[in-house]
Amino acid sequence: MTTNLGLSIITLITLFISLTPTLIKSDEGIDVFLPISLNLTVLTDPFSISAASHDFGNITDENPGAVLCPSSTTEVARLLRFANGGFSYNGGSTGPAPTFKVAARGQGHSLRGQASAPGGVVVNMTCLAKAAKPAAVVISADGTYADVAAGTMWVDVLKAAVERGVSPVSWTDYLYLSVGGTLSNAGIGGQTFRHGPQISNVHELDVITGKGEMMTCSPKLNPELFYGVLGGLGQFGIITRARIALDHAPTRVKWSRILYSDFSAFKRDQERLISMTNDLGVDFLEGQLMMSNGFVDTSFFPLSDQTRVASLVNDHRIIYVLEVAKYYDRTTLPIIDQVIDMLTRTLGFAPGFMFVQDVPYYDFLNRVRNEEDKLRSLGLWEVPHPWLNIFVPGSRIIDFHDGVINGLLLNQTSTTGVTLFYPTNRNKWNNRMSTMTPDEDVFYVIGLLQSAGGSQNWQELENLNDKVIQFCENSGIKIKEYLMHYTRKEDWVKHFGPKWDDFLRKKILFDPKRLLSPGQDIFN
């Protein structure tokens, strides 16, 4: 009865909204009404507005004027065509409407309001995924690709694919992100060194441009839009469908965490492993830092070894964790022992500190979910996350380590969160796409994934981020930020470097009125 009553109330609210013009704000601060004739499913209730006003970063709070919960891609197209200067009803008169901002939002996992549209309209892409026909994830008959609604979470792509014995090859560490969201940035993780980021594993896209045009694009069809949108920070169009490359799905994973006290050995072994392309090579590689001035999480290790691991960290102040995985199934099982033997014999880790688990493939890919559950139970998930993600040229990683890790992080009274530290191969990235990386064959992914829980002020952590950036600037280390949020045009021009003119040209071509993704602060 409660469920039916709830559905009835929602139906009534939706019907009322559909019969009532919705008031939003134009770029000039002028009232703009979305006319009933547009036939849009718009929500303006406090809950919907509040949910769209903040994100995982929990640092910004920007209220949209309305939230669109589309039941079809044509609704999104109608909204954008109207936003380009259709006809509005202001005080009963008609005429060209002032333009207003529009932002697509998936799971809201941005850090600084990048998916916000202050006063404008936020498009809830999860609604589109739920309405997708025949399904949000459709696997091709031959199992080589999946057509996926862009509002779908990657975990749901995984579930649908493994049922057919197939799987995407490139993953983010956290799977409860939308497909369109990661493809608008890059989508990186421990498989990137071998298969490239997620944007390198897309065959085709459906996109609604800033002008409201519905276009299909691929490397051969509308390639300018295709390469621009991938990693394009939502500036040229809203991705509504992605055709994702699939491969055979393994069933199990040998998952290892290997501890180092010597940075040189850690660096050498990481870079050697990402260069191996034969059958003995690993399928996943990342690295983390365990520091004595932070929380030392030993939950991965056997209970009998956890005290020993904690003591190692305290003795050395910092321990480098090489995290690797090798996938297998019944046909590839014979090679697993050879891979473990190779790692044991050739790596320069601290003797006696290599730990291996054998887990199902799905559980391995979904491993961060357990960490989320722990943090939620402690009230430490929905807190400010002033994260800093950067790409560091491989040739300068020792300077970065000495100046930032030893010089800054280890000298903090305490550190919070996880610090990621691992290399990847640039030749797995397509330079025609919008994402920027350092101009070297090998660069490092550094993630200072800090959380301001309890009494800690997030601005203190942000000040530490600023010191990291300043150190790199002063030292001439040409980093590229990832998931960045600049507020000055000169910073964006510097970030895109030689791609800036082309990025600007595509903006003029596909979103000439600069309506899309205002929260990125690129063209505001």
Coordinates of C-alpha atoms in Angstrom, one line a residue:
M1 CA 0.0 0.0 0.0
T2 CA 2.8 2.4 0.9
T3 CA 4.5 1.8 -2.4
N4 CA 1.3 2.3 -4.4
L5 CA 0.6 5.5 -2.4
G6 CA 4.1 6.7 -3.1
L7 CA 3.8 6.1 -6.8
S8 CA 0.4 7.8 -6.9
I9 CA 1.9 10.9 -5.2
I10 CA 4.8 11.0 -7.6
T11 CA 2.4 10.6 -10.5
L12 CA 0.3 13.5 -9.3
I13 CA 3.4 15.7 -8.7
T14 CA 4.7 14.9 -12.2
L15 CA 1.3 15.7 -13.7
F16 CA 1.1 19.0 -11.9
I17 CA 4.6 19.9 -12.9
S18 CA 3.9 19.0 -16.6
L19 CA 0.9 21.4 -16.5
T20 CA 2.9 24.3 -14.9
P21 CA 5.5 26.4 -16.7
T22 CA 8.9 26.1 -14.9
L23 CA 10.8 29.2 -14.0
I24 CA 14.6 29.2 -14.4
K25 CA 17.2 31.9 -14.7
S26 CA 19.0 33.0 -17.9
D27 CA 22.6 33.8 -18.2
E28 CA 21.7 37.4 -17.7
G29 CA 19.7 36.7 -14.6
I30 CA 16.4 37.1 -16.4
D31 CA 13.4 34.9 -15.5
V32 CA 12.8 32.3 -18.2
F33 CA 9.8 30.0 -18.3
L34 CA 9.9 26.5 -19.8
P35 CA 6.6 26.4 -21.6
I36 CA 4.3 23.5 -21.1
S37 CA 4.3 22.9 -24.9
L38 CA 7.9 21.6 -24.6
N39 CA 6.5 18.5 -22.9
L40 CA 9.4 18.1 -20.6
T41 CA 9.5 16.1 -17.3
V42 CA 11.0 18.8 -15.1
L43 CA 11.3 18.7 -11.3
T44 CA 11.5 21.7 -9.1
D45 CA 10.7 20.2 -5.7
P46 CA 13.2 20.9 -2.9
F47 CA 14.6 17.3 -2.8
S48 CA 15.4 17.2 -6.5
I49 CA 16.9 20.7 -6.5
S50 CA 19.0 19.8 -3.4
A51 CA 20.2 16.5 -4.8
A52 CA 21.4 18.2 -8.0
S53 CA 23.1 21.1 -6.1
H54 CA 26.0 19.2 -4.6
D55 CA 28.3 16.3 -5.5
F56 CA 30.8 13.8 -4.1
G57 CA 33.3 16.6 -3.4
N58 CA 30.9 18.1 -0.9
I59 CA 32.6 21.5 -1.3
T60 CA 30.3 23.4 -3.6
D61 CA 26.5 24.0 -3.5
E62 CA 24.9 25.4 -6.6
N63 CA 21.1 25.2 -7.0
P64 CA 19.8 24.7 -10.5
G65 CA 16.5 26.2 -11.5
A66 CA 15.1 22.8 -12.4
V67 CA 16.0 19.2 -13.0
L68 CA 15.1 17.4 -16.2
C69 CA 14.2 13.7 -15.7
P70 CA 14.0 12.7 -19.4
S71 CA 12.1 9.7 -20.7
S72 CA 13.8 9.9 -24.1
T73 CA 16.7 11.6 -25.8
T74 CA 14.3 13.8 -27.8
E75 CA 13.4 15.5 -24.5
V76 CA 17.0 16.5 -24.0
A77 CA 17.2 17.7 -27.6
R78 CA 14.1 19.8 -27.2
L79 CA 15.4 21.4 -24.0
L80 CA 18.7 22.3 -25.7
R81 CA 17.0 23.7 -28.8
F82 CA 14.9 25.9 -26.5
A83 CA 17.9 26.9 -24.5
N84 CA 19.5 28.2 -27.6
G85 CA 16.8 30.9 -27.9
G86 CA 13.5 29.4 -28.5
F87 CA 10.3 31.2 -27.5
S88 CA 9.5 31.8 -23.8
Y89 CA 6.6 33.2 -21.9
N90 CA 7.7 36.2 -19.9
G91 CA 4.9 38.1 -18.4
G92 CA 2.5 36.7 -21.0
S93 CA 4.4 37.9 -24.0
T94 CA 6.3 35.9 -26.5
G95 CA 9.7 36.5 -28.1
P96 CA 13.2 35.2 -28.3
A97 CA 14.2 33.7 -25.0
P98 CA 17.5 34.5 -23.3
T99 CA 19.8 31.5 -23.2
F100 CA 20.3 29.4 -20.1
K101 CA 22.8 26.8 -18.9
V102 CA 22.4 23.1 -19.1
A103 CA 24.5 20.3 -17.5
A104 CA 24.3 16.6 -17.7
R105 CA 24.6 14.7 -14.4
G106 CA 25.1 11.0 -13.8
Q107 CA 26.0 9.8 -10.3
G108 CA 27.2 13.2 -9.2
H109 CA 30.8 12.0 -8.5
S110 CA 32.4 15.3 -9.6
L111 CA 34.5 17.1 -7.0
R112 CA 33.9 20.9 -7.5
G113 CA 30.5 21.3 -9.0
Q114 CA 31.5 20.4 -12.5
A115 CA 28.1 18.9 -13.2
S116 CA 26.2 21.9 -11.8
A117 CA 24.1 24.5 -13.7
P118 CA 23.4 27.4 -11.3
G119 CA 19.9 28.7 -12.1
G120 CA 19.7 26.6 -15.2
V121 CA 18.7 23.0 -15.8
V122 CA 20.5 19.8 -14.7
V123 CA 19.7 16.8 -16.8
N124 CA 19.4 13.7 -14.7
M125 CA 21.0 11.0 -17.0
T126 CA 20.0 8.1 -14.7
C127 CA 16.4 8.8 -15.8
L128 CA 17.4 8.2 -19.4
A129 CA 19.1 5.0 -18.5
K130 CA 16.0 3.7 -16.7
A131 CA 13.9 4.5 -19.7
A132 CA 16.2 3.0 -22.3
K133 CA 14.6 0.5 -24.7
P134 CA 15.0 -2.4 -25.0
A135 CA 17.5 -2.1 -22.1
A136 CA 20.2 0.2 -20.7
V137 CA 22.9 -2.3 -21.7
V138 CA 22.6 -4.3 -25.0
I139 CA 25.3 -6.8 -25.8
S140 CA 25.9 -7.5 -29.5
A141 CA 25.1 -11.0 -30.8
D142 CA 28.8 -11.7 -31.3
G143 CA 29.7 -10.3 -27.9
T144 CA 32.3 -7.8 -29.2
Y145 CA 30.6 -4.6 -28.0
A146 CA 27.8 -3.3 -25.8
D147 CA 25.5 -0.4 -26.6
V148 CA 25.0 1.4 -23.3
A149 CA 22.8 4.3 -22.2
A150 CA 25.2 6.9 -20.9
G151 CA 23.4 7.3 -17.5
T152 CA 24.1 3.6 -16.7
M153 CA 26.6 2.8 -14.0
W154 CA 29.7 0.8 -14.9
V155 CA 28.8 -1.8 -12.3
D156 CA 25.6 -2.5 -14.3
V157 CA 27.6 -2.8 -17.5
L158 CA 29.8 -5.4 -15.7
K159 CA 26.8 -7.4 -14.5
A160 CA 25.2 -7.5 -17.9
A161 CA 28.4 -8.4 -19.7
V162 CA 29.7 -11.2 -17.5
E163 CA 26.3 -12.9 -17.8
R164 CA 27.3 -13.3 -21.5
G165 CA 30.9 -14.3 -20.7
V166 CA 32.3 -11.0 -21.9
S167 CA 33.6 -7.8 -20.3
P168 CA 34.9 -4.3 -21.0
V169 CA 38.7 -4.2 -20.6
S170 CA 39.3 -0.8 -19.0
W171 CA 37.9 0.1 -15.7
T172 CA 37.9 2.8 -13.0
D173 CA 38.6 1.7 -9.5
Y174 CA 35.0 2.7 -8.4
L175 CA 32.2 1.2 -10.5
Y176 CA 29.3 3.3 -9.3
L177 CA 30.0 6.0 -11.9
S178 CA 28.0 6.7 -15.0
V179 CA 29.4 5.7 -18.4
G180 CA 28.9 9.2 -19.8
G181 CA 30.6 10.8 -16.8
T182 CA 33.8 8.8 -17.1
L183 CA 33.9 9.1 -20.9
S184 CA 33.7 12.9 -20.5
N185 CA 36.9 12.8 -18.5
A186 CA 39.0 9.7 -19.5
G187 CA 38.2 6.9 -17.1
I188 CA 41.5 5.6 -15.7
G189 CA 42.5 2.7 -13.4
G190 CA 44.9 -0.2 -13.1
Q191 CA 44.2 -1.6 -16.6
T192 CA 45.0 1.7 -18.4
F193 CA 48.7 0.8 -18.9
R194 CA 47.6 -2.2 -21.0
H195 CA 44.3 -1.2 -22.7
G196 CA 44.3 2.6 -22.4
P197 CA 41.7 4.7 -20.6
Q198 CA 38.0 4.0 -21.1
I199 CA 37.8 6.6 -23.8
S200 CA 40.3 4.5 -25.8
N201 CA 37.8 1.6 -25.8
V202 CA 34.8 3.2 -27.4
H203 CA 33.6 2.4 -31.0
E204 CA 30.7 4.9 -31.4
L205 CA 28.6 7.5 -29.5
D206 CA 25.2 9.1 -29.8
V207 CA 25.6 12.8 -28.8
I208 CA 23.2 15.7 -28.5
T209 CA 25.2 18.8 -29.2
G210 CA 24.8 22.2 -27.5
K211 CA 22.6 23.2 -30.4
G212 CA 20.2 20.4 -29.7
E213 CA 21.3 18.3 -32.7
M214 CA 21.2 14.5 -32.3
M215 CA 24.2 13.0 -33.9
T216 CA 25.9 9.6 -34.1
C217 CA 29.7 9.8 -34.3
S218 CA 32.7 7.4 -34.5
P219 CA 36.2 7.6 -35.8
K220 CA 34.8 7.6 -39.4
L221 CA 31.4 9.3 -38.8
N222 CA 31.5 12.9 -37.5
P223 CA 35.0 12.2 -36.1
E224 CA 35.5 15.8 -35.0
L225 CA 32.6 15.4 -32.5
F226 CA 33.6 11.9 -31.5
Y227 CA 37.2 12.8 -30.5
G228 CA 36.1 16.1 -29.0
V229 CA 33.5 14.7 -26.7
L230 CA 35.8 11.9 -25.4
G231 CA 37.5 13.6 -22.6
G232 CA 35.8 16.9 -23.5
L233 CA 34.4 17.7 -20.1
G234 CA 30.9 17.9 -21.4
Q235 CA 31.7 21.0 -23.5
F236 CA 30.5 19.9 -26.9
G237 CA 27.5 17.7 -26.3
I238 CA 25.7 15.3 -24.0
I239 CA 26.6 11.7 -24.6
T240 CA 23.4 9.6 -24.6
R241 CA 24.8 6.2 -25.9
A242 CA 28.2 4.6 -26.0
R243 CA 29.3 1.5 -27.9
I244 CA 31.9 -0.1 -25.6
A245 CA 34.4 -2.6 -26.8
L246 CA 34.2 -6.0 -25.1
D247 CA 36.5 -9.0 -24.7
H248 CA 36.4 -12.5 -23.2
A249 CA 35.6 -12.3 -19.4
P250 CA 37.9 -14.2 -17.1
T251 CA 36.3 -15.8 -14.0
R252 CA 39.0 -15.4 -11.3
V253 CA 41.8 -13.1 -10.3
K254 CA 45.1 -13.6 -8.5
W255 CA 45.3 -10.3 -6.6
S256 CA 48.6 -9.3 -5.0
R257 CA 49.8 -6.5 -2.8
I258 CA 53.6 -6.4 -2.6
L259 CA 55.4 -4.1 -0.1
Y260 CA 58.6 -2.1 -0.7
S261 CA 60.7 0.0 1.6
D262 CA 62.9 1.2 -1.3
F263 CA 61.4 3.7 -3.7
S264 CA 63.9 3.0 -6.5
A265 CA 63.1 -0.7 -6.5
F266 CA 59.3 0.2 -6.4
K267 CA 59.7 2.5 -9.4
R268 CA 61.9 0.1 -11.4
D269 CA 59.5 -2.8 -10.9
Q270 CA 56.4 -0.8 -11.7
E271 CA 57.9 0.5 -15.0
R272 CA 59.2 -2.9 -16.0
L273 CA 55.8 -4.6 -15.4
I274 CA 53.9 -2.1 -17.5
S275 CA 56.3 -2.7 -20.4
M276 CA 55.6 -6.5 -20.4
T277 CA 53.1 -7.5 -23.1
N278 CA 53.6 -11.2 -23.2
D279 CA 51.4 -13.8 -21.4
L280 CA 53.4 -13.5 -18.2
G281 CA 52.5 -9.8 -17.9
V282 CA 50.0 -8.6 -15.3
D283 CA 46.5 -7.4 -16.3
F284 CA 46.2 -4.8 -13.6
L285 CA 48.8 -2.5 -11.9
E286 CA 48.5 0.3 -9.4
G287 CA 50.5 1.5 -6.5
Q288 CA 49.7 3.1 -3.1
L289 CA 51.6 4.7 -0.3
M290 CA 51.3 3.6 3.4
M291 CA 52.6 6.4 5.7
S292 CA 53.2 6.3 9.4
N293 CA 51.5 9.7 9.9
G294 CA 48.2 8.4 8.4
F295 CA 45.8 5.5 8.9
V296 CA 47.5 2.2 8.0
D297 CA 44.9 0.0 6.5
T298 CA 46.0 -3.7 6.9
S299 CA 42.6 -5.3 6.2
F300 CA 43.9 -6.9 2.9
F301 CA 46.6 -8.9 4.7
P302 CA 46.1 -12.1 6.7
L303 CA 45.2 -11.4 10.3
S304 CA 48.5 -13.1 11.4
D305 CA 50.5 -10.6 9.3
Q306 CA 48.7 -7.3 10.1
T307 CA 50.9 -6.4 13.1
R308 CA 54.0 -7.2 11.1
V309 CA 52.8 -4.9 8.2
A310 CA 52.0 -2.1 10.6
S311 CA 55.4 -2.4 12.2
L312 CA 57.1 -2.2 8.8
V313 CA 55.3 1.1 8.1
N314 CA 56.3 2.5 11.5
D315 CA 59.9 1.5 11.1
H316 CA 60.4 3.0 7.6
R317 CA 57.8 5.9 7.9
I318 CA 56.6 5.1 4.4
I319 CA 56.0 1.8 2.6
Y320 CA 55.3 1.5 -1.2
V321 CA 52.5 -1.0 -2.1
L322 CA 52.7 -2.5 -5.6
E323 CA 49.2 -3.8 -6.4
V324 CA 49.0 -6.2 -9.3
A325 CA 46.4 -8.7 -10.6
K326 CA 46.4 -11.5 -13.1
Y327 CA 43.1 -12.7 -14.6
Y328 CA 42.4 -16.3 -15.4
D329 CA 39.9 -19.0 -16.1
R330 CA 40.0 -22.7 -16.7
T331 CA 41.9 -22.4 -20.0
T332 CA 44.6 -20.0 -18.7
L333 CA 45.0 -21.5 -15.2
P334 CA 48.3 -23.3 -16.1
I335 CA 50.1 -20.0 -16.6
I336 CA 49.1 -18.5 -13.2
D337 CA 51.8 -20.3 -11.2
Q338 CA 54.4 -19.0 -13.8
V339 CA 53.3 -15.5 -13.2
I340 CA 53.4 -15.7 -9.4
D341 CA 56.9 -17.3 -9.7
M342 CA 58.1 -14.5 -12.0
L343 CA 56.9 -11.9 -9.5
T344 CA 58.5 -13.7 -6.6
R345 CA 61.8 -14.2 -8.3
T346 CA 62.3 -10.9 -10.1
L347 CA 60.8 -8.2 -8.0
G348 CA 62.8 -6.3 -5.4
F349 CA 60.2 -6.1 -2.6
A350 CA 60.8 -6.4 1.1
P351 CA 61.5 -10.1 1.8
G352 CA 58.4 -11.9 3.1
F353 CA 56.0 -9.1 2.2
M354 CA 54.2 -10.4 -0.8
F355 CA 50.6 -11.3 -0.2
V356 CA 48.2 -13.0 -2.7
Q357 CA 44.4 -13.5 -2.7
D358 CA 42.4 -15.5 -5.1
V359 CA 39.0 -13.8 -5.8
P360 CA 36.2 -13.9 -8.4
Y361 CA 36.6 -11.4 -11.3
Y362 CA 33.5 -9.5 -10.3
D363 CA 34.5 -9.1 -6.7
F364 CA 37.9 -7.8 -7.7
L365 CA 36.5 -5.2 -10.0
N366 CA 34.0 -4.2 -7.4
R367 CA 36.5 -4.1 -4.5
V368 CA 36.1 -0.4 -3.7
R369 CA 32.4 -1.0 -2.8
N370 CA 33.5 -2.7 0.4
E371 CA 35.6 0.4 1.3
E372 CA 32.6 2.6 0.6
D373 CA 30.4 0.5 3.0
K374 CA 33.0 0.9 5.7
L375 CA 33.3 4.6 5.4
R376 CA 29.5 5.0 5.2
S377 CA 29.1 3.1 8.5
L378 CA 31.6 5.5 10.1
G379 CA 29.9 8.6 8.7
L380 CA 33.1 9.3 6.6
W381 CA 31.7 9.0 3.1
E382 CA 29.5 12.1 2.7
V383 CA 32.3 14.5 3.8
P384 CA 34.3 17.0 1.8
H385 CA 36.8 15.4 -0.6
P386 CA 39.4 18.0 -1.7
W387 CA 41.1 15.4 -4.0
L388 CA 44.0 16.2 -6.2
N389 CA 44.7 14.0 -9.2
I390 CA 47.7 14.7 -11.4
F391 CA 49.7 13.1 -14.2
V392 CA 53.5 13.5 -13.6
P393 CA 56.1 12.9 -16.4
G394 CA 58.1 9.8 -15.7
S395 CA 61.4 11.6 -16.2
R396 CA 60.6 13.8 -13.1
I397 CA 59.0 11.3 -10.8
I398 CA 62.0 11.0 -8.5
D399 CA 62.0 14.8 -8.1
F400 CA 58.3 14.7 -7.4
H401 CA 58.7 11.9 -4.9
D402 CA 61.5 13.7 -3.1
G403 CA 59.8 17.1 -3.0
V404 CA 56.2 16.1 -2.5
I405 CA 56.1 12.7 -0.8
N406 CA 59.2 13.2 1.4
G407 CA 59.1 16.9 1.6
L408 CA 55.4 17.7 2.1
L409 CA 53.3 14.6 2.9
L410 CA 55.6 12.9 5.4
N411 CA 56.0 16.2 7.2
Q412 CA 52.3 16.7 7.8
T413 CA 51.1 16.1 11.3
S414 CA 48.7 13.6 9.8
T415 CA 47.4 12.4 6.4
T416 CA 44.0 11.2 5.5
G417 CA 42.6 9.0 2.7
V418 CA 44.5 7.1 0.0
T419 CA 47.5 8.1 -2.0
L420 CA 47.8 6.5 -5.4
F421 CA 51.1 6.3 -7.2
Y422 CA 51.6 4.3 -10.4
P423 CA 52.8 4.6 -14.0
T424 CA 51.0 4.1 -17.3
N425 CA 51.9 4.1 -21.0
R426 CA 51.1 7.1 -23.1
N427 CA 50.9 5.1 -26.3
K428 CA 47.6 3.7 -25.1
W429 CA 46.0 7.1 -25.3
N430 CA 44.7 8.7 -28.5
N431 CA 46.0 12.3 -28.8
R432 CA 43.1 13.3 -31.0
M433 CA 40.8 13.1 -27.9
S434 CA 40.5 16.1 -25.7
T435 CA 42.1 14.7 -22.5
M436 CA 45.6 16.0 -21.8
T437 CA 48.6 14.0 -20.6
P438 CA 52.3 14.7 -20.2
D439 CA 54.3 14.5 -23.4
E440 CA 56.4 11.4 -22.4
D441 CA 56.1 7.7 -23.1
V442 CA 55.6 6.9 -19.4
F443 CA 53.8 9.1 -16.9
Y444 CA 52.6 8.6 -13.4
V445 CA 49.0 8.8 -12.0
I446 CA 49.1 10.5 -8.6
G447 CA 46.0 10.7 -6.6
L448 CA 45.9 12.5 -3.2
L449 CA 42.4 11.2 -2.3
Q450 CA 42.0 13.1 1.0
S451 CA 38.8 13.3 3.1
A452 CA 38.0 16.0 5.6
G453 CA 36.2 13.9 8.2
G454 CA 35.6 14.8 11.8
S455 CA 37.0 18.2 12.8
Q456 CA 39.4 18.6 9.9
N457 CA 38.9 21.6 7.7
W458 CA 38.9 20.8 4.0
Q459 CA 40.6 24.1 3.3
E460 CA 43.7 22.8 5.2
L461 CA 43.8 19.9 2.8
E462 CA 43.3 22.2 -0.1
N463 CA 46.2 24.3 1.0
L464 CA 48.4 21.2 0.9
N465 CA 47.2 20.6 -2.7
D466 CA 48.2 24.2 -3.6
K467 CA 51.7 23.5 -2.1
V468 CA 52.0 20.4 -4.3
I469 CA 51.0 22.4 -7.4
Q470 CA 53.4 25.2 -6.5
F471 CA 56.3 22.8 -5.9
C472 CA 55.8 21.4 -9.4
E473 CA 55.6 24.8 -10.9
N474 CA 58.7 26.0 -9.1
S475 CA 60.6 22.8 -10.0
G476 CA 59.6 22.9 -13.7
I477 CA 57.7 19.6 -13.4
K478 CA 55.1 19.8 -16.3
I479 CA 52.2 18.0 -14.7
K480 CA 48.7 17.8 -16.1
E481 CA 45.8 17.8 -13.7
Y482 CA 42.9 15.3 -14.0
L483 CA 39.4 16.1 -12.8
M484 CA 40.7 19.6 -12.4
H485 CA 38.7 22.8 -11.7
Y486 CA 40.3 26.0 -12.9
T487 CA 38.6 29.3 -12.6
R488 CA 40.8 31.4 -14.8
K489 CA 40.9 31.2 -18.6
E490 CA 44.7 31.4 -18.6
D491 CA 44.9 28.2 -16.6
W492 CA 42.6 26.4 -19.1
V493 CA 44.7 27.7 -22.0
K494 CA 47.8 26.4 -20.3
H495 CA 46.2 23.1 -19.5
F496 CA 45.2 22.4 -23.1
G497 CA 48.3 23.9 -24.5
P498 CA 48.6 23.2 -28.3
K499 CA 45.0 21.8 -28.2
W500 CA 43.4 25.0 -26.9
D501 CA 42.7 26.6 -30.3
D502 CA 41.1 23.4 -31.6
F503 CA 39.1 23.0 -28.3
L504 CA 37.8 26.5 -28.7
R505 CA 36.9 26.0 -32.4
K506 CA 34.9 22.9 -31.5
K507 CA 33.1 24.8 -28.8
I508 CA 32.0 27.4 -31.4
L509 CA 31.0 24.6 -33.8
F510 CA 29.0 22.4 -31.5
D511 CA 27.9 24.7 -28.6
P512 CA 28.2 28.3 -30.0
K513 CA 26.1 29.8 -27.2
R514 CA 28.3 28.2 -24.5
L515 CA 25.4 26.5 -22.7
L516 CA 26.8 23.2 -21.7
S517 CA 28.6 22.2 -18.5
P518 CA 29.0 25.6 -17.0
G519 CA 30.3 24.1 -13.8
Q520 CA 33.6 23.4 -15.5
D521 CA 34.2 27.1 -15.6
I522 CA 36.0 27.0 -19.0
F523 CA 34.0 29.5 -21.0
N524 CA 31.9 31.3 -18.3

